Structure formats: structure tokens, C-alpha cells
mmCIF file of C-alpha atoms in Angstrom:
data_model
loop_
_atom_site.group_PDB
_atom_site.id
_atom_site.type_symbol
_atom_site.label_atom_id
_atom_site.label_comp_id
_atom_site.label_asym_id
_atom_site.label_seq_id
_atom_site.Cartn_x
_atom_site.Cartn_y
_atom_site.Cartn_z
ATOM 1 C CA UNK A 255 127.073 107.284 4.884
ATOM 2 C CA UNK A 256 125.626 110.778 4.862
ATOM 3 C CA UNK A 257 123.410 111.466 7.851
ATOM 4 C CA UNK A 258 120.325 113.657 7.719
ATOM 5 C CA UNK A 259 120.854 117.018 9.482
ATOM 6 C CA UNK A 260 117.741 116.582 11.666
ATOM 7 C CA UNK A 261 118.947 113.173 12.829
ATOM 8 C CA UNK A 262 122.299 114.700 13.756
ATOM 9 C CA UNK A 263 120.546 117.493 15.690
ATOM 10 C CA UNK A 264 118.486 114.962 17.678
ATOM 11 C CA UNK A 265 121.567 112.879 18.474
ATOM 12 C CA UNK A 266 123.469 115.977 19.553
ATOM 13 C CA UNK A 267 120.598 117.149 21.701
ATOM 14 C CA UNK A 268 120.427 113.752 23.407
ATOM 15 C CA UNK A 269 124.166 113.724 24.073
ATOM 16 C CA UNK A 270 124.078 117.250 25.474
ATOM 17 C CA UNK A 271 121.092 116.450 27.672
ATOM 18 C CA UNK A 272 118.918 119.250 26.297
ATOM 19 C CA UNK A 273 115.588 118.848 24.470
ATOM 20 C CA UNK A 274 115.599 119.218 20.680
ATOM 21 C CA UNK A 275 111.853 120.064 20.526
ATOM 22 C CA UNK A 276 109.658 122.343 22.649
ATOM 23 C CA UNK A 277 108.518 120.698 25.856
ATOM 24 C CA UNK A 278 104.791 121.088 25.236
ATOM 25 C CA UNK A 279 103.867 119.110 28.345
ATOM 26 C CA UNK A 280 105.981 121.416 30.496
ATOM 27 C CA UNK A 281 104.335 124.452 28.902
ATOM 28 C CA UNK A 282 100.886 123.068 29.714
ATOM 29 C CA UNK A 283 101.934 122.284 33.278
ATOM 30 C CA UNK A 284 103.321 125.788 33.710
ATOM 31 C CA UNK A 285 100.051 127.259 32.459
ATOM 32 C CA UNK A 286 97.794 125.221 34.764
ATOM 33 C CA UNK A 287 99.975 125.300 37.872
ATOM 34 C CA UNK A 288 98.237 127.335 40.588
ATOM 35 C CA UNK A 289 95.148 127.974 38.438
ATOM 36 C CA UNK A 290 91.500 127.096 39.000
ATOM 37 C CA UNK A 291 89.303 125.282 36.488
ATOM 38 C CA UNK A 292 85.622 126.209 36.666
ATOM 39 C CA UNK A 293 83.487 123.154 35.929
ATOM 40 C CA UNK A 294 79.993 124.301 34.918
ATOM 41 C CA UNK A 295 77.079 121.845 35.128
ATOM 42 C CA UNK A 296 74.120 122.744 32.938
ATOM 43 C CA UNK A 297 71.511 121.353 35.322
ATOM 44 C CA UNK A 298 70.507 121.714 38.969
ATOM 45 C CA UNK A 299 71.832 119.676 41.869
ATOM 46 C CA UNK A 300 70.906 116.082 42.581
ATOM 47 C CA UNK A 301 70.204 114.858 39.050
ATOM 48 C CA UNK A 302 72.196 112.487 36.859
ATOM 49 C CA UNK A 303 74.283 115.157 35.119
ATOM 50 C CA UNK A 304 75.181 116.728 38.454
ATOM 51 C CA UNK A 305 76.117 113.416 40.073
ATOM 52 C CA UNK A 306 78.331 112.295 37.191
ATOM 53 C CA UNK A 307 80.018 115.688 36.784
ATOM 54 C CA UNK A 308 80.800 116.108 40.485
ATOM 55 C CA UNK A 309 82.308 112.632 40.726
ATOM 56 C CA UNK A 310 84.507 113.318 37.707
ATOM 57 C CA UNK A 311 85.519 116.767 39.025
ATOM 58 C CA UNK A 312 86.946 115.189 42.179
ATOM 59 C CA UNK A 313 89.682 113.445 40.190
ATOM 60 C CA UNK A 314 90.320 115.219 36.888
ATOM 61 C CA UNK A 315 92.549 117.936 38.386
ATOM 62 C CA UNK A 316 95.103 115.383 39.528
ATOM 63 C CA UNK A 317 95.569 114.218 35.931
ATOM 64 C CA UNK A 318 95.887 117.629 34.281
ATOM 65 C CA UNK A 319 99.529 118.804 34.080
ATOM 66 C CA UNK A 320 100.164 121.342 36.826
ATOM 67 C CA UNK A 321 97.323 119.911 38.952
ATOM 68 C CA UNK A 322 94.897 122.857 38.903
ATOM 69 C CA UNK A 323 92.050 123.097 41.405
ATOM 70 C CA UNK A 324 88.664 122.127 39.944
ATOM 71 C CA UNK A 325 85.570 123.915 41.278
ATOM 72 C CA UNK A 326 82.034 122.887 40.255
ATOM 73 C CA UNK A 327 79.200 125.324 39.615
ATOM 74 C CA UNK A 328 75.597 124.606 38.623
ATOM 75 C CA UNK A 329 74.160 126.766 35.833
ATOM 76 C CA UNK A 330 70.687 125.353 35.095
ATOM 77 C CA UNK A 331 68.339 126.753 32.492
ATOM 78 C CA UNK A 332 66.637 125.749 29.223
ATOM 79 C CA UNK A 333 67.880 122.154 29.285
ATOM 80 C CA UNK A 334 71.526 123.298 29.721
ATOM 81 C CA UNK A 335 71.219 125.800 26.839
ATOM 82 C CA UNK A 336 72.020 128.663 29.214
ATOM 83 C CA UNK A 337 75.308 126.990 30.135
ATOM 84 C CA UNK A 338 76.034 126.163 26.480
ATOM 85 C CA UNK A 339 75.535 129.795 25.436
ATOM 86 C CA UNK A 340 77.783 130.931 28.281
ATOM 87 C CA UNK A 341 80.490 128.413 27.377
ATOM 88 C CA UNK A 342 80.447 129.537 23.764
ATOM 89 C CA UNK A 343 80.272 133.316 24.165
ATOM 90 C CA UNK A 344 81.480 134.269 27.646
ATOM 91 C CA UNK A 345 83.760 131.587 29.073
ATOM 92 C CA UNK A 346 87.555 132.005 28.731
ATOM 93 C CA UNK A 347 88.945 130.217 25.688
ATOM 94 C CA UNK A 348 92.139 129.141 27.428
ATOM 95 C CA UNK A 349 91.242 125.711 28.804
ATOM 96 C CA UNK A 350 90.304 126.876 32.316
ATOM 97 C CA UNK A 351 86.617 126.001 31.900
ATOM 98 C CA UNK A 352 84.940 122.618 31.595
ATOM 99 C CA UNK A 353 81.219 121.981 31.223
ATOM 100 C CA UNK A 354 78.766 119.115 31.391
ATOM 101 C CA UNK A 355 75.919 119.873 28.968
ATOM 102 C CA UNK A 356 72.769 118.108 27.846
ATOM 103 C CA UNK A 357 73.107 115.273 25.374
ATOM 104 C CA UNK A 358 70.666 116.982 22.984
ATOM 105 C CA UNK A 359 72.939 120.028 22.561
ATOM 106 C CA UNK A 360 73.968 119.193 18.946
ATOM 107 C CA UNK A 361 70.428 118.317 17.835
ATOM 108 C CA UNK A 362 68.998 121.438 19.465
ATOM 109 C CA UNK A 363 71.093 123.410 17.024
ATOM 110 C CA UNK A 364 70.345 121.084 14.117
ATOM 111 C CA UNK A 365 66.622 121.670 14.612
ATOM 112 C CA UNK A 366 67.038 125.429 14.893
ATOM 113 C CA UNK A 367 65.635 125.613 18.408
ATOM 114 C CA UNK A 368 65.127 129.171 19.715
ATOM 115 C CA UNK A 369 67.614 130.837 22.029
ATOM 116 C CA UNK A 370 70.709 129.056 20.714
ATOM 117 C CA UNK A 371 73.772 131.274 20.647
ATOM 118 C CA UNK A 372 76.391 128.616 19.975
ATOM 119 C CA UNK A 373 77.764 126.410 17.234
ATOM 120 C CA UNK A 374 78.085 122.913 18.675
ATOM 121 C CA UNK A 375 80.698 122.006 16.051
ATOM 122 C CA UNK A 376 83.085 124.534 17.571
ATOM 123 C CA UNK A 377 82.911 123.209 21.103
ATOM 124 C CA UNK A 378 85.846 121.014 22.073
ATOM 125 C CA UNK A 379 84.487 117.702 23.305
ATOM 126 C CA UNK A 380 86.646 116.144 26.035
ATOM 127 C CA UNK A 381 84.770 112.896 26.565
ATOM 128 C CA UNK A 382 81.534 111.202 27.560
ATOM 129 C CA UNK A 383 81.296 109.496 30.926
ATOM 130 C CA UNK A 384 78.578 107.029 30.032
ATOM 131 C CA UNK A 385 76.935 105.606 26.928
ATOM 132 C CA UNK A 386 73.670 104.133 28.131
ATOM 133 C CA UNK A 387 70.023 104.166 27.119
ATOM 134 C CA UNK A 388 67.530 106.685 28.414
ATOM 135 C CA UNK A 389 64.176 105.665 29.822
ATOM 136 C CA UNK A 390 60.751 107.246 30.199
ATOM 137 C CA UNK A 391 58.935 106.219 33.346
ATOM 138 C CA UNK A 392 55.731 106.833 35.271
ATOM 139 C CA UNK A 393 54.882 106.193 38.884
ATOM 140 C CA UNK A 394 53.238 102.866 39.605
ATOM 141 C CA UNK A 395 50.629 104.894 41.499
ATOM 142 C CA UNK A 396 49.506 106.325 38.143
ATOM 143 C CA UNK A 397 48.060 102.931 37.237
ATOM 144 C CA UNK A 398 49.719 103.028 33.797
ATOM 145 C CA UNK A 399 52.011 100.170 32.830
ATOM 146 C CA UNK A 400 52.286 100.279 29.023
ATOM 147 C CA UNK A 401 52.419 102.854 26.248
ATOM 148 C CA UNK A 402 48.979 101.717 25.066
ATOM 149 C CA UNK A 403 47.527 102.648 28.444
ATOM 150 C CA UNK A 404 49.244 106.041 28.175
ATOM 151 C CA UNK A 405 47.169 106.648 25.045
ATOM 152 C CA UNK A 406 43.992 106.471 27.131
ATOM 153 C CA UNK A 407 44.932 108.483 30.214
ATOM 154 C CA UNK A 408 46.386 111.970 30.678
ATOM 155 C CA UNK A 409 49.641 111.849 32.659
ATOM 156 C CA UNK A 410 51.622 114.829 33.982
ATOM 157 C CA UNK A 411 55.263 114.441 32.951
ATOM 158 C CA UNK A 412 58.094 116.493 34.471
ATOM 159 C CA UNK A 413 60.740 117.999 32.187
ATOM 160 C CA UNK A 414 63.602 120.498 32.177
ATOM 161 C CA UNK A 415 64.302 122.772 29.204
ATOM 162 C CA UNK A 416 62.174 123.400 26.156
ATOM 163 C CA UNK A 417 63.956 120.913 23.882
ATOM 164 C CA UNK A 418 65.627 118.539 26.310
ATOM 165 C CA UNK A 419 64.962 114.805 25.905
ATOM 166 C CA UNK A 420 62.568 115.069 28.865
ATOM 167 C CA UNK A 421 60.412 117.323 26.667
ATOM 168 C CA UNK A 422 61.068 115.740 23.276
ATOM 169 C CA UNK A 423 60.252 112.158 24.235
ATOM 170 C CA UNK A 424 56.720 112.796 25.544
ATOM 171 C CA UNK A 425 56.028 115.502 22.943
ATOM 172 C CA UNK A 426 56.991 113.333 19.978
ATOM 173 C CA UNK A 427 55.169 110.382 21.550
ATOM 174 C CA UNK A 428 52.019 112.494 21.702
ATOM 175 C CA UNK A 429 52.346 113.573 18.077
ATOM 176 C CA UNK A 430 53.401 110.245 16.580
ATOM 177 C CA UNK A 431 52.068 107.544 18.885
ATOM 178 C CA UNK A 432 48.907 109.175 20.237
ATOM 179 C CA UNK A 433 49.808 109.325 23.918
ATOM 180 C CA UNK A 434 48.264 111.936 26.224
ATOM 181 C CA UNK A 435 51.249 113.197 28.182
ATOM 182 C CA UNK A 436 50.827 116.612 29.780
ATOM 183 C CA UNK A 437 54.349 118.056 29.790
ATOM 184 C CA UNK A 438 55.318 120.158 32.826
ATOM 185 C CA UNK A 439 58.627 121.867 31.904
ATOM 186 C CA UNK A 440 60.862 124.242 33.828
ATOM 187 C CA UNK A 441 62.467 121.977 36.432
ATOM 188 C CA UNK A 442 66.120 122.779 37.063
ATOM 189 C CA UNK A 443 67.220 119.156 36.960
ATOM 190 C CA UNK A 444 66.292 115.516 37.274
ATOM 191 C CA UNK A 445 66.569 115.542 41.043
ATOM 192 C CA UNK A 446 63.714 118.034 41.323
ATOM 193 C CA UNK A 447 61.570 116.011 38.928
ATOM 194 C CA UNK A 448 62.172 112.783 40.832
ATOM 195 C CA UNK A 449 61.224 114.503 44.071
ATOM 196 C CA UNK A 450 57.990 115.769 42.496
ATOM 197 C CA UNK A 451 57.205 112.225 41.285
ATOM 198 C CA UNK A 452 57.877 110.881 44.768
ATOM 199 C CA UNK A 453 55.497 113.486 46.227
ATOM 200 C CA UNK A 454 52.914 112.547 43.565
ATOM 201 C CA UNK A 455 52.949 116.074 42.189
ATOM 202 C CA UNK A 456 53.842 114.480 38.857
ATOM 203 C CA UNK A 457 52.942 111.151 37.285
ATOM 204 C CA UNK A 458 56.332 110.615 35.671
ATOM 205 C CA UNK A 459 59.498 111.909 34.076
ATOM 206 C CA UNK A 460 60.101 112.506 30.382
ATOM 207 C CA UNK A 461 63.643 111.165 30.323
ATOM 208 C CA UNK A 462 66.224 109.733 32.664
ATOM 209 C CA UNK A 463 69.431 107.844 32.131
ATOM 210 C CA UNK A 464 69.025 104.161 32.930
ATOM 211 C CA UNK A 465 72.389 104.312 34.690
ATOM 212 C CA UNK A 466 71.267 107.276 36.809
ATOM 213 C CA UNK A 467 68.041 105.543 37.749
ATOM 214 C CA UNK A 468 69.922 102.461 38.911
ATOM 215 C CA UNK A 469 72.409 104.495 40.948
ATOM 216 C CA UNK A 470 70.093 107.074 42.532
ATOM 217 C CA UNK A 471 66.816 105.172 42.921
ATOM 218 C CA UNK A 472 67.589 101.483 43.058
ATOM 219 C CA UNK A 473 64.877 101.264 45.720
ATOM 220 C CA UNK A 474 62.255 102.414 43.205
ATOM 221 C CA UNK A 475 63.234 99.535 40.948
ATOM 222 C CA UNK A 476 63.417 97.030 43.791
ATOM 223 C CA UNK A 477 60.047 98.049 45.206
ATOM 224 C CA UNK A 478 58.465 98.468 41.757
ATOM 225 C CA UNK A 479 57.483 102.058 42.425
ATOM 226 C CA UNK A 480 57.815 103.004 38.754
ATOM 227 C CA UNK A 481 56.859 101.542 35.395
ATOM 228 C CA UNK A 482 59.248 102.093 32.490
ATOM 229 C CA UNK A 483 57.213 102.739 29.344
ATOM 230 C CA UNK A 484 60.102 102.573 26.879
ATOM 231 C CA UNK A 485 63.858 102.901 26.548
ATOM 232 C CA UNK A 486 65.673 105.100 24.040
ATOM 233 C CA UNK A 487 68.791 103.856 22.293
ATOM 234 C CA UNK A 488 70.058 101.689 19.426
ATOM 235 C CA UNK A 489 69.358 98.396 21.231
ATOM 236 C CA UNK A 490 67.747 97.197 24.453
ATOM 237 C CA UNK A 491 69.839 97.302 27.607
ATOM 238 C CA UNK A 492 70.804 93.783 28.746
ATOM 239 C CA UNK A 493 69.055 94.278 32.085
ATOM 240 C CA UNK A 494 65.914 95.738 30.443
ATOM 241 C CA UNK A 495 65.134 92.912 28.014
ATOM 242 C CA UNK A 496 61.351 93.271 28.315
ATOM 243 C CA UNK A 497 61.142 97.063 27.957
ATOM 244 C CA UNK A 498 60.556 98.081 24.314
ATOM 245 C CA UNK A 499 62.755 100.498 22.452
ATOM 246 C CA UNK A 500 61.006 103.736 21.565
ATOM 247 C CA UNK A 501 61.543 102.977 17.869
ATOM 248 C CA UNK A 502 59.872 99.600 18.321
ATOM 249 C CA UNK A 503 56.629 101.370 19.204
ATOM 250 C CA UNK A 504 56.379 102.932 15.735
ATOM 251 C CA UNK A 505 53.505 102.016 13.456
ATOM 252 C CA UNK A 506 55.163 102.885 10.141
ATOM 253 C CA UNK A 507 58.592 103.009 8.525
ATOM 254 C CA UNK A 508 58.535 106.805 8.590
ATOM 255 C CA UNK A 509 57.841 106.848 12.324
ATOM 256 C CA UNK A 510 60.598 104.316 12.929
ATOM 257 C CA UNK A 511 63.134 106.462 11.096
ATOM 258 C CA UNK A 512 62.183 109.539 13.090
ATOM 259 C CA UNK A 513 62.408 107.721 16.426
ATOM 260 C CA UNK A 514 65.715 106.081 15.522
ATOM 261 C CA UNK A 515 67.282 109.444 14.641
ATOM 262 C CA UNK A 516 66.114 111.019 17.864
ATOM 263 C CA UNK A 517 67.402 107.980 19.761
ATOM 264 C CA UNK A 518 70.914 108.758 18.508
ATOM 265 C CA UNK A 519 71.309 111.431 21.198
ATOM 266 C CA UNK A 520 72.135 108.776 23.795
ATOM 267 C CA UNK A 521 75.639 108.376 22.318
ATOM 268 C CA UNK A 522 76.445 111.850 23.650
ATOM 269 C CA UNK A 523 75.483 110.674 27.157
ATOM 270 C CA UNK A 524 77.001 112.822 29.909
ATOM 271 C CA UNK A 525 79.442 114.878 27.820
ATOM 272 C CA UNK A 526 82.366 116.897 29.156
ATOM 273 C CA UNK A 527 83.316 119.869 26.963
ATOM 274 C CA UNK A 528 85.444 122.958 26.925
ATOM 275 C CA UNK A 529 85.108 126.227 25.038
ATOM 276 C CA UNK A 530 86.005 126.834 21.379
ATOM 277 C CA UNK A 531 89.498 127.949 20.361
ATOM 278 C CA UNK A 532 91.333 126.347 23.284
ATOM 279 C CA UNK A 533 95.029 125.913 22.361
ATOM 280 C CA UNK A 534 95.685 122.496 20.851
ATOM 281 C CA UNK A 535 98.274 121.401 23.432
ATOM 282 C CA UNK A 536 95.890 122.136 26.322
ATOM 283 C CA UNK A 537 93.024 120.356 24.561
ATOM 284 C CA UNK A 538 95.213 117.276 24.122
ATOM 285 C CA UNK A 539 96.145 117.462 27.791
ATOM 286 C CA UNK A 540 92.493 117.681 28.861
ATOM 287 C CA UNK A 541 91.526 114.693 26.722
ATOM 288 C CA UNK A 542 94.470 112.713 28.047
ATOM 289 C CA UNK A 543 93.450 113.685 31.583
ATOM 290 C CA UNK A 544 89.930 112.409 30.843
ATOM 291 C CA UNK A 545 91.322 109.023 29.790
ATOM 292 C CA UNK A 546 93.638 108.855 32.794
ATOM 293 C CA UNK A 547 90.832 109.770 35.180
ATOM 294 C CA UNK A 548 88.664 106.984 33.819
ATOM 295 C CA UNK A 549 91.593 104.574 34.276
ATOM 296 C CA UNK A 550 92.293 105.773 37.828
ATOM 297 C CA UNK A 551 91.444 102.951 40.294
ATOM 298 C CA UNK A 552 90.356 105.528 42.876
ATOM 299 C CA UNK A 553 87.834 106.964 40.435
ATOM 300 C CA UNK A 554 86.569 103.468 39.600
ATOM 301 C CA UNK A 555 86.265 102.613 43.289
ATOM 302 C CA UNK A 556 84.387 105.850 44.011
ATOM 303 C CA UNK A 557 81.990 105.160 41.139
ATOM 304 C CA UNK A 558 81.362 101.635 42.391
ATOM 305 C CA UNK A 559 80.784 102.823 45.944
ATOM 306 C CA UNK A 560 78.250 105.365 44.678
ATOM 307 C CA UNK A 561 76.704 102.732 42.366
ATOM 308 C CA UNK A 562 77.432 104.944 39.335
ATOM 309 C CA UNK A 563 77.729 103.150 36.006
ATOM 310 C CA UNK A 564 80.657 104.280 33.848
ATOM 311 C CA UNK A 565 80.817 103.415 30.139
ATOM 312 C CA UNK A 566 82.985 106.142 28.569
ATOM 313 C CA UNK A 567 83.643 107.469 25.084
ATOM 314 C CA UNK A 568 86.797 109.440 24.265
ATOM 315 C CA UNK A 569 86.773 113.056 23.167
ATOM 316 C CA UNK A 570 87.806 112.587 19.537
ATOM 317 C CA UNK A 571 85.080 110.002 18.907
ATOM 318 C CA UNK A 572 82.562 112.186 20.712
ATOM 319 C CA UNK A 573 83.611 115.193 18.622
ATOM 320 C CA UNK A 574 82.817 113.224 15.467
ATOM 321 C CA UNK A 575 79.473 112.091 16.881
ATOM 322 C CA UNK A 576 78.506 115.669 17.615
ATOM 323 C CA UNK A 577 79.205 116.622 14.015
ATOM 324 C CA UNK A 578 77.461 113.562 12.625
ATOM 325 C CA UNK A 579 74.421 114.255 14.778
ATOM 326 C CA UNK A 580 74.047 117.655 13.131
ATOM 327 C CA UNK A 581 74.840 116.268 9.689
ATOM 328 C CA UNK A 582 72.023 113.735 10.049
ATOM 329 C CA UNK A 583 69.491 116.548 9.890
ATOM 330 C CA UNK A 584 71.018 118.262 6.885
ATOM 331 C CA UNK A 585 70.355 121.638 8.507
ATOM 332 C CA UNK A 586 73.358 123.901 8.962
ATOM 333 C CA UNK A 587 75.498 120.809 8.819
ATOM 334 C CA UNK A 588 79.052 120.312 7.615
ATOM 335 C CA UNK A 589 77.935 118.263 4.599
ATOM 336 C CA UNK A 590 75.569 120.307 2.463
ATOM 337 C CA UNK A 591 74.947 117.225 0.282
ATOM 338 C CA UNK A 592 73.350 115.111 3.032
ATOM 339 C CA UNK A 593 71.352 112.217 1.589
ATOM 340 C CA UNK A 594 67.706 112.751 0.688
ATOM 341 C CA UNK A 595 66.548 109.966 2.979
ATOM 342 C CA UNK A 596 68.336 111.390 6.010
ATOM 343 C CA UNK A 597 67.148 114.879 5.107
ATOM 344 C CA UNK A 598 63.552 113.701 5.039
ATOM 345 C CA UNK A 599 64.004 112.034 8.418
ATOM 346 C CA UNK A 600 65.238 115.306 9.854
ATOM 347 C CA UNK A 601 62.331 117.226 8.381
ATOM 348 C CA UNK A 602 59.853 114.640 9.622
ATOM 349 C CA UNK A 603 61.394 114.743 13.079
ATOM 350 C CA UNK A 604 61.053 118.508 13.177
ATOM 351 C CA UNK A 605 57.407 118.197 12.156
ATOM 352 C CA UNK A 606 56.844 115.547 14.825
ATOM 353 C CA UNK A 607 58.228 117.888 17.465
ATOM 354 C CA UNK A 608 56.301 120.923 16.230
#
């Protein structure tokens, strides 16, 4: 029987004890050995993004071939847009930079928000640490319990960047639902907003992750110091059965479509990314390291001890979601033939925000 030449080469290589194909894993290990990975967090210290990113940074280096040192750095500004612009234009494209950016990064670009100097489709998405609904809450001291009451009373709402969910949720609620939220933007992160709410300098916060709220301010929930006006996501969280979805507050089909599209941002959660044009073997190694970190019992134990909820999504699925999020608006998207219905939703959403 005639044997295929490649088969014979592989057999010979095995018998001789030498590899027949390049040892990509060894090449990646050689590259990372002795190097430092800069992990940039697009928000200030103390908030949900910061807490999740710092926990992850403690373990990821041990799962990257070559075991590089991982150093975290906060780069707040414009709802993480400053960090996104830096990652796209300035950061090395060799796999030595990771970033945790805002979940609205793809839709910021889809809506043509000002100041964007990146193409979200070209980022390399490593993974998402948590898929969980967002919430909008006000202090119990405000006297407001429901969205209907928020239509009758002006409430000061803390927010970060100009198009972050903490701005979009109250802004769109004002324009579509008739609420009277007074948005106070410019905070570096959720930790600063929560502190301002605690000091009664603000009445509430435009957006927070339900997981972050449970991990950082379980006492607020226990002592009923806040009232959650709505949750944002595809379905109600099991432990928030009585809090309405944002889309459930709509008064028309058009409003529902707009609110459902905007609610899609929660799938991006707490994303970990790297720069464009990173070599494919290093990108694979980083995504594999993400999966291994999430499976590491020490990471799981640390998350449990810190009361941090982990519900991950892998990098390849997240990469697709980022593209689909932009495609949904039919604006600068991959698919120029986006459906008319989805296109109208995108246009209506833009009008609701404006």
C-alpha cells in the first residue's frame, strides 16, 4: 500500500523524537517569558469594571505561556472611550496589552458618537467575565420607588462618560418615557457615583451591574437603602422577579424595539480585549488563558470570597456579538443590507438619545 508522503514525514518525525510542525506554543512562551502585560481599565478605581478586572489580572498571567507579569492601570475618561482610543491607536499590537472597556463600546461607534477614534470590529475580544443585567437605582431617601414617580419628580442621576449606559438609560427614559432625570456626568467610575449617592449628593445612578451591586453593596440591598427602578437585559434576573425590564415600561411597539436594542449591550458585560493586529498564535493563547483562568479553582474561590458573580462568555462568541451589535444599527456595519426593521430601530434609538 502506498503511503502518503506527509504521513511518512510525521511517522519519521515521531520516531526521531523531533517535531514535524512548528511549536507555536513554545514560540508564544518564548515571547511572553520575562515580559510585562499592561492591563488598562477604562474606569476609575472602586467600581464594577475595576473590581472585576483586578480580580482577573491576579490570575491570568499564570495561564499565559511564559507567565508574564500583569500590571493594572486605570485610564478613566468618556465612559472608557479614552482607553478604547488608546488601545486602538497607541497600544502595542503584539499581545502585551489587555483592556477592560465599557460594554457600550460597539454601540458608541454604531451611533457615531463624537470622539471615537477606533473601529470596534478590529479589536480582539478575549472574553467577558459576566453576563448579567444592569439596573438603574435611586436612593430610598429620594422618596421615589417606581418609574411613574420618577415622571413627577426631578432626580439627580450620576453618570460617567457621555454615551455610557449610565447616561443613555436616564436620557432615553426622559425622551421616551417622560421621566425627569437630571443627568450629572463626568464621574470617573461607579465607585465615585456610589459614594456621591451615599453622601446624598446624588439621588441615584444611571446604570450599575446587578452583579456589582450585590458584591459591593449587599448592605444597601439588605437595609433597603435603594430602590431599583428597572433592570436592563433580555429577561428578568431570577433574584429580581418583581423589578420590570426597561423594555416592559414601553408604551408602544416602537418604544419596545428601541429599548430592546439598547438592552443588548448587557451581553458585552465586563469585556476583556486586546489591540488590533495581534499575531494569531498569541491571540489564541490569550483566549485559552481566559478560559483556563475562569476554570482555575483559586480564581473561583477568590471570586466567591469577594462575593463577585462570574458568568463568562468566551472571546470568539463575544467577538461575534460585538459585530452583531454594530450590524443591528445598520450604520457602518459589516452587512450593508441590514433589514429595514432593524435599521429603523437603530434610527429611532439614535433619535431617542438625541
